CSV table of C-alpha atoms in Angstrom, one decimal:
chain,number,residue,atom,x,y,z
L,1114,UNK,CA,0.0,0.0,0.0
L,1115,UNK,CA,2.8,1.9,1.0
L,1116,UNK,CA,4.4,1.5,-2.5
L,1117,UNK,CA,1.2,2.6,-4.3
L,1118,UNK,CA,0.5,5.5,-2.5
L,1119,UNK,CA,4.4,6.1,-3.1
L,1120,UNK,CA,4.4,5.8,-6.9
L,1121,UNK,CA,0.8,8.1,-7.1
L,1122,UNK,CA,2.4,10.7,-5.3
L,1123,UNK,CA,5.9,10.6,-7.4
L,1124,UNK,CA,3.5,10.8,-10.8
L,1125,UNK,CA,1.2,13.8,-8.9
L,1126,UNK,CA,4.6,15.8,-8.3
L,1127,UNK,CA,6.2,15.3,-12.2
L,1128,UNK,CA,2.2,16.0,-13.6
L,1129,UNK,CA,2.5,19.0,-11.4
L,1130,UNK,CA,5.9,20.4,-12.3
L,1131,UNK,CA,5.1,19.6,-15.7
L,1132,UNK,CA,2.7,21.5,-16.2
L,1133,UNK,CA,4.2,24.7,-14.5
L,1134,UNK,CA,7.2,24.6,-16.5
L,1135,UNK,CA,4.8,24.4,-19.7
L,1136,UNK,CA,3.0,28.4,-18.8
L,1137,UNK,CA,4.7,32.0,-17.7
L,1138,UNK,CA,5.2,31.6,-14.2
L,1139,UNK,CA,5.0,34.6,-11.8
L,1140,UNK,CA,6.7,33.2,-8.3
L,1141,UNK,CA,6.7,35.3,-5.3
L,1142,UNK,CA,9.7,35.0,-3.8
L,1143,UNK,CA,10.0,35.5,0.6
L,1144,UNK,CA,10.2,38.7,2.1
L,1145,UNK,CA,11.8,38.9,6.0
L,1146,UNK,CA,9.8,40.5,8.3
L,1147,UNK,CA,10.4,42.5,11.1
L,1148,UNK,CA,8.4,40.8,13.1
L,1149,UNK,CA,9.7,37.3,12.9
L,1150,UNK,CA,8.4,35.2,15.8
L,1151,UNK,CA,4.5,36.2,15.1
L,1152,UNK,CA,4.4,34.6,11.7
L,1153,UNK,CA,6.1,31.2,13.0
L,1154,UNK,CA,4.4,30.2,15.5
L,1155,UNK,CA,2.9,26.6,15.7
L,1156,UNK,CA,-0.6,28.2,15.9
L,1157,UNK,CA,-0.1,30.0,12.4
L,1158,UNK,CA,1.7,26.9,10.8
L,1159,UNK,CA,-1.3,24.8,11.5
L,1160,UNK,CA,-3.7,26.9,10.7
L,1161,UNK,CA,-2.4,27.7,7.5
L,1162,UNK,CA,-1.9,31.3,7.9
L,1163,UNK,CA,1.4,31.8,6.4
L,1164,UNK,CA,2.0,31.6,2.4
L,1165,UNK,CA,4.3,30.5,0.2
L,1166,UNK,CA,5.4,30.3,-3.6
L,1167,UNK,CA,2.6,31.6,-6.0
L,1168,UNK,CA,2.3,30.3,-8.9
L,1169,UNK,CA,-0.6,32.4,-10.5
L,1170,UNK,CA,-2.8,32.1,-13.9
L,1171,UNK,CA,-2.1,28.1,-14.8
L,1172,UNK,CA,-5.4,27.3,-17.0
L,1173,UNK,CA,-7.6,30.0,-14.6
L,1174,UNK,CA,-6.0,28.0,-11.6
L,1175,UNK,CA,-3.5,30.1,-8.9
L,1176,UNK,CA,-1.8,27.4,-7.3
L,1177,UNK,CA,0.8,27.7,-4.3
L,1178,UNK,CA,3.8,24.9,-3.2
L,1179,UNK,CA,4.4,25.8,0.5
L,1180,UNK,CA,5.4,24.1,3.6
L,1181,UNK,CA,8.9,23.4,5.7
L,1182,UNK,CA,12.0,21.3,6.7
L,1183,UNK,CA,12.3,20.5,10.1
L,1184,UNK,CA,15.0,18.3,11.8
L,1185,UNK,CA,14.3,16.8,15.3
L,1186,UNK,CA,17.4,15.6,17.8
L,1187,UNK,CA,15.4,13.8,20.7
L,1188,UNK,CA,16.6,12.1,23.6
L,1189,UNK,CA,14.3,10.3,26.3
L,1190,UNK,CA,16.1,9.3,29.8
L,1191,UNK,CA,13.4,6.7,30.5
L,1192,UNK,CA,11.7,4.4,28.3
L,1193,UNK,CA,8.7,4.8,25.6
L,1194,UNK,CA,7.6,3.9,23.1
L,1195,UNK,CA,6.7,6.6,20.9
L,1196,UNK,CA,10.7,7.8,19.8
L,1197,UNK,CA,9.6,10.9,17.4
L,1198,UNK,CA,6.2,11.9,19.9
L,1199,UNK,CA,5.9,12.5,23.5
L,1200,UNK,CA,2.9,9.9,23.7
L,1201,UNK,CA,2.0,9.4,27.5
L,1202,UNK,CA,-0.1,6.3,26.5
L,1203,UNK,CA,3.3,4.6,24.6
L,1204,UNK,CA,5.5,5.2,28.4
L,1205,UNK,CA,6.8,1.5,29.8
L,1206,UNK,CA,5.6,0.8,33.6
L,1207,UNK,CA,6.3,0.2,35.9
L,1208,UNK,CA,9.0,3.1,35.0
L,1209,UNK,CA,12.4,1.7,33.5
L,1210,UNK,CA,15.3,3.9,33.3
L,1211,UNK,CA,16.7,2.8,29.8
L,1212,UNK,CA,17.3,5.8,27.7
L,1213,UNK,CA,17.4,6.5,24.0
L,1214,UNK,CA,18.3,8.8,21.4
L,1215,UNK,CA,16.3,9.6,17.8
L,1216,UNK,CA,17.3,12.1,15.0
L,1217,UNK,CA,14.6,12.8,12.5
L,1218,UNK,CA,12.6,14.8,9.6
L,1219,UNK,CA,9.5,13.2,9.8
L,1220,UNK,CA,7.6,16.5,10.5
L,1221,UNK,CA,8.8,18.0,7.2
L,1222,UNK,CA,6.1,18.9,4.9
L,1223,UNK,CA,5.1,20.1,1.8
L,1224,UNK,CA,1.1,21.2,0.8
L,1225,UNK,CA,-0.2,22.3,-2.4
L,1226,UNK,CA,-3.2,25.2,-2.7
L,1227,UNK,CA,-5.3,25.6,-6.2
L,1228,UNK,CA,-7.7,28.3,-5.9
L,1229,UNK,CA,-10.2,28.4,-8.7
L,1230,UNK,CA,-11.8,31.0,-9.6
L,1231,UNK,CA,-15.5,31.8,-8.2
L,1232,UNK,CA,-18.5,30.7,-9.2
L,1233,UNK,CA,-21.5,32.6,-10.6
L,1234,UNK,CA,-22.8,33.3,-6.9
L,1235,UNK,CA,-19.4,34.6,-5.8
L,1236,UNK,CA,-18.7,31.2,-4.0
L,1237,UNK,CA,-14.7,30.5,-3.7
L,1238,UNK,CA,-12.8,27.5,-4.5
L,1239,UNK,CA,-10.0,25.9,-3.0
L,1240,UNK,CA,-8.3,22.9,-2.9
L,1241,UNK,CA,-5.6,21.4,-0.7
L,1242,UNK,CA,-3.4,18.7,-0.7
L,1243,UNK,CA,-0.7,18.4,2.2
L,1244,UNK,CA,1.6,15.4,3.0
L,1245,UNK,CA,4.4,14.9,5.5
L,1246,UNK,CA,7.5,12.6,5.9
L,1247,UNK,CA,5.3,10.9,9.0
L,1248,UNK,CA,4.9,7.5,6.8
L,1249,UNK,CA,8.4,5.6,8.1
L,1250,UNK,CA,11.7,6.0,10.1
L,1251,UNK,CA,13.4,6.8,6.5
L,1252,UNK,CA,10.5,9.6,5.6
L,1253,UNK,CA,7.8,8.0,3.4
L,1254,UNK,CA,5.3,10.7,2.6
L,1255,UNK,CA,2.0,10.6,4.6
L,1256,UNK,CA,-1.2,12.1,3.8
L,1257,UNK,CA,-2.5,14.7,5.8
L,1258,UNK,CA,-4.7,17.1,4.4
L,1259,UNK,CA,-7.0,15.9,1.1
L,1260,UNK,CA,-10.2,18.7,0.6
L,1261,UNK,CA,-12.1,20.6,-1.5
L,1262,UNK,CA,-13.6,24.2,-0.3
L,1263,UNK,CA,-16.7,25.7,-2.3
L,1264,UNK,CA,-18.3,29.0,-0.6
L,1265,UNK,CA,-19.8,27.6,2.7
L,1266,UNK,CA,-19.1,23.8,2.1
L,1267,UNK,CA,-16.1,21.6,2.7
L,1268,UNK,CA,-15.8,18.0,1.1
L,1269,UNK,CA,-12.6,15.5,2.2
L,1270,UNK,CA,-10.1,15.0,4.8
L,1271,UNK,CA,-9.0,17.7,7.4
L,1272,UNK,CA,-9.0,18.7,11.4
L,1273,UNK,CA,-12.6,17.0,12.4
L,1274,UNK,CA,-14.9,19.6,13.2
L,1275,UNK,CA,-14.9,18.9,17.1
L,1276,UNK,CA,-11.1,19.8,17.1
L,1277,UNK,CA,-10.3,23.5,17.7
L,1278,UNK,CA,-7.1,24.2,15.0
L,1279,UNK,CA,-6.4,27.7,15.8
L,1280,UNK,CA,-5.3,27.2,19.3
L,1281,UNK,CA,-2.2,25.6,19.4
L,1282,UNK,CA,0.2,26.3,21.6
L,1283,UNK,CA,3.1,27.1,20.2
L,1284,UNK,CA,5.1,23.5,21.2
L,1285,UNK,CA,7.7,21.7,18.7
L,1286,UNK,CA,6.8,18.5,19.8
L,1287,UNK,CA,5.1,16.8,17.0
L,1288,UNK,CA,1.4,15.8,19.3
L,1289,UNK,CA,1.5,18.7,21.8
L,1290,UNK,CA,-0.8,17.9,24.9
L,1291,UNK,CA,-1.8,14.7,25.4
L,1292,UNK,CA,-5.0,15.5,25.9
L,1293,UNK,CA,-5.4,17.4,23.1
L,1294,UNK,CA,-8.5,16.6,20.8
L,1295,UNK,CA,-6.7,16.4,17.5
L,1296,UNK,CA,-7.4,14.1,14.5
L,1297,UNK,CA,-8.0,14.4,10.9
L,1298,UNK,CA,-10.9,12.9,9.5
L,1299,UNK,CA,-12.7,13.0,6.0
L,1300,UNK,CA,-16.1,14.9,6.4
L,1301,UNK,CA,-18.5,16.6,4.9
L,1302,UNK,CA,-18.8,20.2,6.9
L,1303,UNK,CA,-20.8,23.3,6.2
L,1304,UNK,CA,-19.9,26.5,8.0
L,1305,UNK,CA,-22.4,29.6,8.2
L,1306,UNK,CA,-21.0,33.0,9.8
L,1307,UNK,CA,-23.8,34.7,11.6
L,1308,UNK,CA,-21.9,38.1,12.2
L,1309,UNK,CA,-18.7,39.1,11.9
L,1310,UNK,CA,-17.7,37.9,15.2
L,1311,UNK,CA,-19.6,34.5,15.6
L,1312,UNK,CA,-19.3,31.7,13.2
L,1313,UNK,CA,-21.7,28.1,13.5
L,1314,UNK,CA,-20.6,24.5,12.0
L,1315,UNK,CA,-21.5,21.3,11.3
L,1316,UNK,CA,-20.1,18.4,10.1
L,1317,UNK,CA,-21.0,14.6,9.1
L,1318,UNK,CA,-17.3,13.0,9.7
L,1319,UNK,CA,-15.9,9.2,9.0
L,1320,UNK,CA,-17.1,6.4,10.8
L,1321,UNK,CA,-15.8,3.7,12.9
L,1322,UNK,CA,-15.4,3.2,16.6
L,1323,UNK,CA,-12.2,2.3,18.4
L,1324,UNK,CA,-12.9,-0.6,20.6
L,1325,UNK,CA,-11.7,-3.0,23.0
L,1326,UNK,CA,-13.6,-6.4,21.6
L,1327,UNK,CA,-13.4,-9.7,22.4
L,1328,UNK,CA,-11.6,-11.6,19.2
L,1329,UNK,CA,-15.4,-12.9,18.2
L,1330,UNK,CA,-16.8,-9.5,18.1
L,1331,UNK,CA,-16.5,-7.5,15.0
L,1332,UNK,CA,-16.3,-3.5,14.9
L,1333,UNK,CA,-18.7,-1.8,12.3
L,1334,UNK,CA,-18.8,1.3,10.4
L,1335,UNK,CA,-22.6,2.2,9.6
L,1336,UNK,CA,-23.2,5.8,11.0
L,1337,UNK,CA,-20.7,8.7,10.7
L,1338,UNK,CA,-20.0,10.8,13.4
L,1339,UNK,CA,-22.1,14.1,14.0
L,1340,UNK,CA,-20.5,17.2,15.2
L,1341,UNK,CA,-21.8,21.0,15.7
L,1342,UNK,CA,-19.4,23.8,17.0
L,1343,UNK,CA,-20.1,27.7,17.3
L,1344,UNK,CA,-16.7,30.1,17.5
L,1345,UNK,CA,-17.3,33.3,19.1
L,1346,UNK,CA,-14.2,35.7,18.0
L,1347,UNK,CA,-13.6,39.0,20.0
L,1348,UNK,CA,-11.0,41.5,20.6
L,1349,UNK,CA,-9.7,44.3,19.2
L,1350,UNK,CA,-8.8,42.8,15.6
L,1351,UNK,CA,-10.6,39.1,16.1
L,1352,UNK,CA,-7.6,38.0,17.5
L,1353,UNK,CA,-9.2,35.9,20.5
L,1354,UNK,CA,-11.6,33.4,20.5
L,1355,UNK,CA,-13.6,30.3,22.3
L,1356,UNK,CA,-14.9,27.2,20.8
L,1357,UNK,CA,-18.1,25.7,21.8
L,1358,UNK,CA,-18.2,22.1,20.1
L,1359,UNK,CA,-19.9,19.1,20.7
L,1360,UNK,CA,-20.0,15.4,19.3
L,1361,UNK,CA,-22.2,12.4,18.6
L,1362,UNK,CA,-20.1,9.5,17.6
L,1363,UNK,CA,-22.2,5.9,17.0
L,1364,UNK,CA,-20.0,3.2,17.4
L,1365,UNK,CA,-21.5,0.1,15.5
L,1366,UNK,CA,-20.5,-3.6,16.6
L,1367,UNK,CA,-21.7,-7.0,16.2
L,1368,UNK,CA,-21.7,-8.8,19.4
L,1369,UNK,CA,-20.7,-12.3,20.1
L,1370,UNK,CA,-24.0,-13.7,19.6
L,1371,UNK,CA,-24.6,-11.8,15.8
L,1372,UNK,CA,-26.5,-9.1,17.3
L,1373,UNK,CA,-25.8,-5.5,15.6
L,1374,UNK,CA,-25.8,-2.8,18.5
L,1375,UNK,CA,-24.9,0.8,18.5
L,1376,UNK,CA,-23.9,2.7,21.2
L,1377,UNK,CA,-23.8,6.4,20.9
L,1378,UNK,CA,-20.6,8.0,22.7
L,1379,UNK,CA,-20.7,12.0,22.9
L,1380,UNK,CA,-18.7,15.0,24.4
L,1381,UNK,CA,-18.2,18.5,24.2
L,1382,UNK,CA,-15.4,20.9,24.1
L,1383,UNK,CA,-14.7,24.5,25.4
L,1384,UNK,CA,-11.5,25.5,24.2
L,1385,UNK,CA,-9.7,29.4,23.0
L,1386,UNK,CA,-7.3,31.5,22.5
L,1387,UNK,CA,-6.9,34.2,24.6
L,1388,UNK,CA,-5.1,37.5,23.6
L,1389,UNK,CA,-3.5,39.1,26.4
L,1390,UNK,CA,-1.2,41.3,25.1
L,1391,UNK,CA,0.9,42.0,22.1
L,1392,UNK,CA,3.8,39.1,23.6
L,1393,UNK,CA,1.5,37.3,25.6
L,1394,UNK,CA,-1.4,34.1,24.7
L,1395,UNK,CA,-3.0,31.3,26.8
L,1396,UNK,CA,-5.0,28.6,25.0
L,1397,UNK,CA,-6.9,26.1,26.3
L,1398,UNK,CA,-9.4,23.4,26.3
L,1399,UNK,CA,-12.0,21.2,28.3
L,1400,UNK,CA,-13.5,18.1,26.4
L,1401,UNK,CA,-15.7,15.6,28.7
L,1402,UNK,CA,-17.6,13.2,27.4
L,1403,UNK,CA,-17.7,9.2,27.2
L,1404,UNK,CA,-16.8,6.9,24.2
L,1405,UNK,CA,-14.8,9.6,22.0
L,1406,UNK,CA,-11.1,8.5,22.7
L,1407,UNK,CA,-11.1,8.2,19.2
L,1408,UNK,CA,-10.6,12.0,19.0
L,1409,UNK,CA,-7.8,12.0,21.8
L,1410,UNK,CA,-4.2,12.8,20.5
L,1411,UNK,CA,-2.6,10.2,23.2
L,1412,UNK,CA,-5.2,7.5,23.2
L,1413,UNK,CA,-6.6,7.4,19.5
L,1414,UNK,CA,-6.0,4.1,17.9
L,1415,UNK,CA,-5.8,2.0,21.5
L,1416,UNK,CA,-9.1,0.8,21.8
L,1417,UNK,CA,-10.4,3.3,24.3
L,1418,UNK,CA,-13.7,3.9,23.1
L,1419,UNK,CA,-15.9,1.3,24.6
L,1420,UNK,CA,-14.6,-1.9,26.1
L,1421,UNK,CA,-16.5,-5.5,26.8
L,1422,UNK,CA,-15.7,-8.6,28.1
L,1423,UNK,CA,-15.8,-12.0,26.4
L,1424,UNK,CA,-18.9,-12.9,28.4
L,1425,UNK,CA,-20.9,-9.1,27.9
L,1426,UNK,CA,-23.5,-8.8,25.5
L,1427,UNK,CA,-22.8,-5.3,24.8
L,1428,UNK,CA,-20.0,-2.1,24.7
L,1429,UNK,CA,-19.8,0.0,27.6
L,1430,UNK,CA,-18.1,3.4,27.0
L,1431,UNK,CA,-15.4,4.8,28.3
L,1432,UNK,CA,-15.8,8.3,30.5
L,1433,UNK,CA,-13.0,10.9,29.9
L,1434,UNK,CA,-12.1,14.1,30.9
L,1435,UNK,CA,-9.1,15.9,28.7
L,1436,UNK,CA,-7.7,19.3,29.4
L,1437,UNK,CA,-5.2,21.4,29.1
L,1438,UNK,CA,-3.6,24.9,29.4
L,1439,UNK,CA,-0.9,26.9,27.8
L,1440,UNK,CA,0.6,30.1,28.2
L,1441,UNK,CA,2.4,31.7,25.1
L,1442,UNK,CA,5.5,34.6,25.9
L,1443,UNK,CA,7.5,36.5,23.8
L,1444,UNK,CA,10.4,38.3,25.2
L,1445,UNK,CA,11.7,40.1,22.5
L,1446,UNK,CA,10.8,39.3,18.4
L,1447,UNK,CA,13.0,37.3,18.0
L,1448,UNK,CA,12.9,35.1,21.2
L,1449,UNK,CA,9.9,33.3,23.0
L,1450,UNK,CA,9.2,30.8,25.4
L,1451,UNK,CA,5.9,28.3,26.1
L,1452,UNK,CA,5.1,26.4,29.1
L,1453,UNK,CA,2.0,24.0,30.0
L,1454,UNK,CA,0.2,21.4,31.3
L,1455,UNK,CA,-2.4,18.7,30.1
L,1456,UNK,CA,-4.5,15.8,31.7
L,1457,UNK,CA,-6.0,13.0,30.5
L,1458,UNK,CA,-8.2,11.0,32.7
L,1459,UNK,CA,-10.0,7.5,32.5
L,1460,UNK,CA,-13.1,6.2,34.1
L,1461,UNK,CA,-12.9,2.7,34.3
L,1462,UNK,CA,-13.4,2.0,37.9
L,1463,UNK,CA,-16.6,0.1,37.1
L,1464,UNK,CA,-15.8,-1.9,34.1
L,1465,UNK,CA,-13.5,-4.0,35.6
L,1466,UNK,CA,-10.7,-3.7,32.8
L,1467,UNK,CA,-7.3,-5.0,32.5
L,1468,UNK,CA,-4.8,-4.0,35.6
L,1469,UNK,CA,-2.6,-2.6,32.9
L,1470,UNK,CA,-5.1,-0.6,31.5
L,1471,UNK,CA,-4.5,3.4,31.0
L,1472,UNK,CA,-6.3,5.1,34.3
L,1473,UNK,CA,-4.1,8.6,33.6
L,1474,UNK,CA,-1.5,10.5,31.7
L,1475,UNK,CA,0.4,13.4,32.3
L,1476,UNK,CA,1.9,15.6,30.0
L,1477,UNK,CA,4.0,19.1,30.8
L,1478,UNK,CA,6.3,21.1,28.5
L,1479,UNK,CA,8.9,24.1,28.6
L,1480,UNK,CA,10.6,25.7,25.6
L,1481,UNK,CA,11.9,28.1,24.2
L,1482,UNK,CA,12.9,29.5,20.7
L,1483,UNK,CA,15.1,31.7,18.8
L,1484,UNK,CA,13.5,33.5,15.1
L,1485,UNK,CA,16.7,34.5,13.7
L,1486,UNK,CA,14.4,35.6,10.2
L,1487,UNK,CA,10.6,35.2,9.6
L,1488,UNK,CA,11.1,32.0,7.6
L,1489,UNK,CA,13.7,30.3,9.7
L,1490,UNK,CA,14.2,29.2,13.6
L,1491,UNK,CA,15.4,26.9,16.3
L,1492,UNK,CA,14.3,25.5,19.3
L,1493,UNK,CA,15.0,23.6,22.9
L,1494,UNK,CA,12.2,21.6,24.6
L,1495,UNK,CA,12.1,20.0,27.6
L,1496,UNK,CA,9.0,17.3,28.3
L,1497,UNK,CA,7.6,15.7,31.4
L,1498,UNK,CA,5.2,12.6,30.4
L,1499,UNK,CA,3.7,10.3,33.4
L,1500,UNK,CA,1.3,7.0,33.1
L,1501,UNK,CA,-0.7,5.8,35.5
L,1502,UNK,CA,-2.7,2.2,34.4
L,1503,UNK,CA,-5.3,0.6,36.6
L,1504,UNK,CA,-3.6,-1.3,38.9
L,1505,UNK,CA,-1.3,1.2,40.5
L,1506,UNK,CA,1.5,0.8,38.2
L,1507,UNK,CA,3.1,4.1,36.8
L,1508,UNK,CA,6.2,5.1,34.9
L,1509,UNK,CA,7.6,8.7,33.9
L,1510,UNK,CA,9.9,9.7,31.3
L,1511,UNK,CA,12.0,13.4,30.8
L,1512,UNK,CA,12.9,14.2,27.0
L,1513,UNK,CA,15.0,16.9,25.8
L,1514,UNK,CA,14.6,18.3,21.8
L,1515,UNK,CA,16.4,20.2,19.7
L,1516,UNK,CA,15.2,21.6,16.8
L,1517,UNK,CA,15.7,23.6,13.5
L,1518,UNK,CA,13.0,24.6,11.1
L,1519,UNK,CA,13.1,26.4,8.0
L,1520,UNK,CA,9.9,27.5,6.0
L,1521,UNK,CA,9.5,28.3,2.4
């Protein structure tokens, strides 16, 4: 699969240089700013609000080739399992003080924007298409981003809907928090504003529930996920905001007798970014809810969900509670520091799971970073990650990460 998707993406890139090689070009080359830390932040990286090289008037298509190179140099003093992340969940307990040291570019990446132009109504168009070197330790490319944008509606695969993705704090650590709600999914989202400082959503997002089963149960996918969020912006240019989001996720199974079930998990989610001052941001967020873990940056893909026993005759969700809180600071332009905490907590008291089942994680961060231009930086880290499973059992580990980034 690997191959294949390997091989598409090779013929995408010569199609696409092809054809801009074949048309007058005009390419906007970088300008530095004097304000270098504000445009290269994490926040305005994932949101998309930096741009790169322009490529304008190809067939009545403007299409811009943007993204970064990043090099990592990690080193954990305990054990875990996640080498490139600081993933709680992945920590060994109870703690075992065998170190380890990775070098990588897996968060490089490279996205391509067409913008067509609009339709008889006025409605814009966009496209994106964004891959990084996530796939492998050697850097296979790895889908991210996949959507089309037309006026109010959005159709393919970005940040879900339930996810707020303009309040990141500004970490170098690939996941951030670990109890950050953060997943890509392909939807089908439409997105009224209702002035110019409230804006409503919805979205219909992939299917599937990520469940503990016993091996003669089988996981479904009938209903997609539902989710509705309402952004209030305020301040003196829009530049703070909170998020009001909920979620209905149906999580289809077939039990060990053939029965088909579906048990409806749901949360919400309060989360912002609040301005302070002209050097200073704290973002946040509160999700609670039970049978989303799917959604969870540490625990997606473990099974979280809903969990049953061999002798059950149905899923019983998971409660969890996920927050956390960061505080932004720059001390000069060029130089700026983060620091925060998240939580990420279980309730499985009364489903009598596994003793080394996941009760807690911890997560805290420190760093600090140095914008020598707009387009190019480097940074220390320091994290803090702590598991707690069911039975009592714990381990920590420290990690310590150096990193360079260039944009473009």
């Amino acid at each position: 699969m690997k191959v294949k998707f390997t091989l598409c993406l090779n013929a995408f890139v010569s199609i696409f240089f092809t054809a801009l090689i074949s048309v007058p070009l005009q390419v906007s080359a970088q300008q530095d700013s004097s304000v270098y830390g504000k445009g290269l932040t994490r926040n305005a990286i994932e949101s998309g609000m930096y741009s790169g090289f322009l490529f304008t008037d190809v067939k009545g298509i403007r299409l811009q080739f943007n993204g970064f190179v990043q090099a990592d140099f990690i080193h954990d003093f305990m054990e875990i399992g996640n080498a490139y992340a600081m993933q709680p969940s992945s920590i060994t307990t109870p703690t075992v003080h065998d170190g380890n040291t990775a070098f990588s570019i897996r968060q490089t990446r490279f996205s391509f924007t067409a913008y067509g132009a609009p339709d008889y109504k006025g409605r814009k168009l966009k496209a994106v298409l964004e891959l990084d070197l996530w796939g492998s330790t050697s850097g296979n490319p790895r889908l991210r981003h996949a959507y089309i944008q037309h006026g109010k509606w959005l159709f393919g695969q970005t940040w879900s809907n339930f996810m707020d993705g303009d309040n990141w704090p500004n970490v170098v650590d690939y996941w951030g928090p670990n109890s950050y709600i953060f997943t890509r999914l392909v939807q089908l989202r439409f997105t009224q504003s209702l002035s110019k400082h409230a804006t409503l959503s919805f979205s219909a997002e992939q299917p599937g529930g990520d469940i503990m089963i016993p091996v003669n149960w089988v996981s479904r996918t009938v209903y997609p996920d539902i989710t509705g969020a309402l952004q209030f912006d305020f301040g003196k240019s829009n530049e703070s905001h909170v998020r009001i989001s909920g979620l209905l996720h149906p999580i289809d199974y077939k039990n060990g007798k053939g029965d088909k079930k579906t048990n409806i998990g749901g949360a919400g989610n309060i989360s912002g970014n609040i301005y302070l001052s002209k050097d200073n941001d704290v973002k946040f967020q509160f999700a609670y809810g039970s049978g989303y873990a799917k959604y969870s940056e540490d625990l997606s893909g473990l099974g979280y969900d809903a969990f049953a026993h061999a002798f059950d005759k149905r899923l019983y969700n998971i409660q969890m509670l996920a927050p956390w809180l960061y505080f932004d600071h720059f001390w000069t332009k060029s130089l700026g520091s983060t620091i925060g905490y998240g939580y990420l907590h279980l309730n499985t008291k009364d489903l009598n799971m596994p003793g080394e089942t996941i009760k807690d994680t911890h997560y805290a961060s420190f760093n600090t970073t140095y914008y020598y231009t707009s387009f190019f930086k480097i940074a220390g880290e320091v994290m803090y990650g702590r598991r707690v499973n069911v039975n009592g059992d714990d381990g920590n580990d420290i990690r310590a990460q150096f990193t360079a980034f260039f944009k473009f």
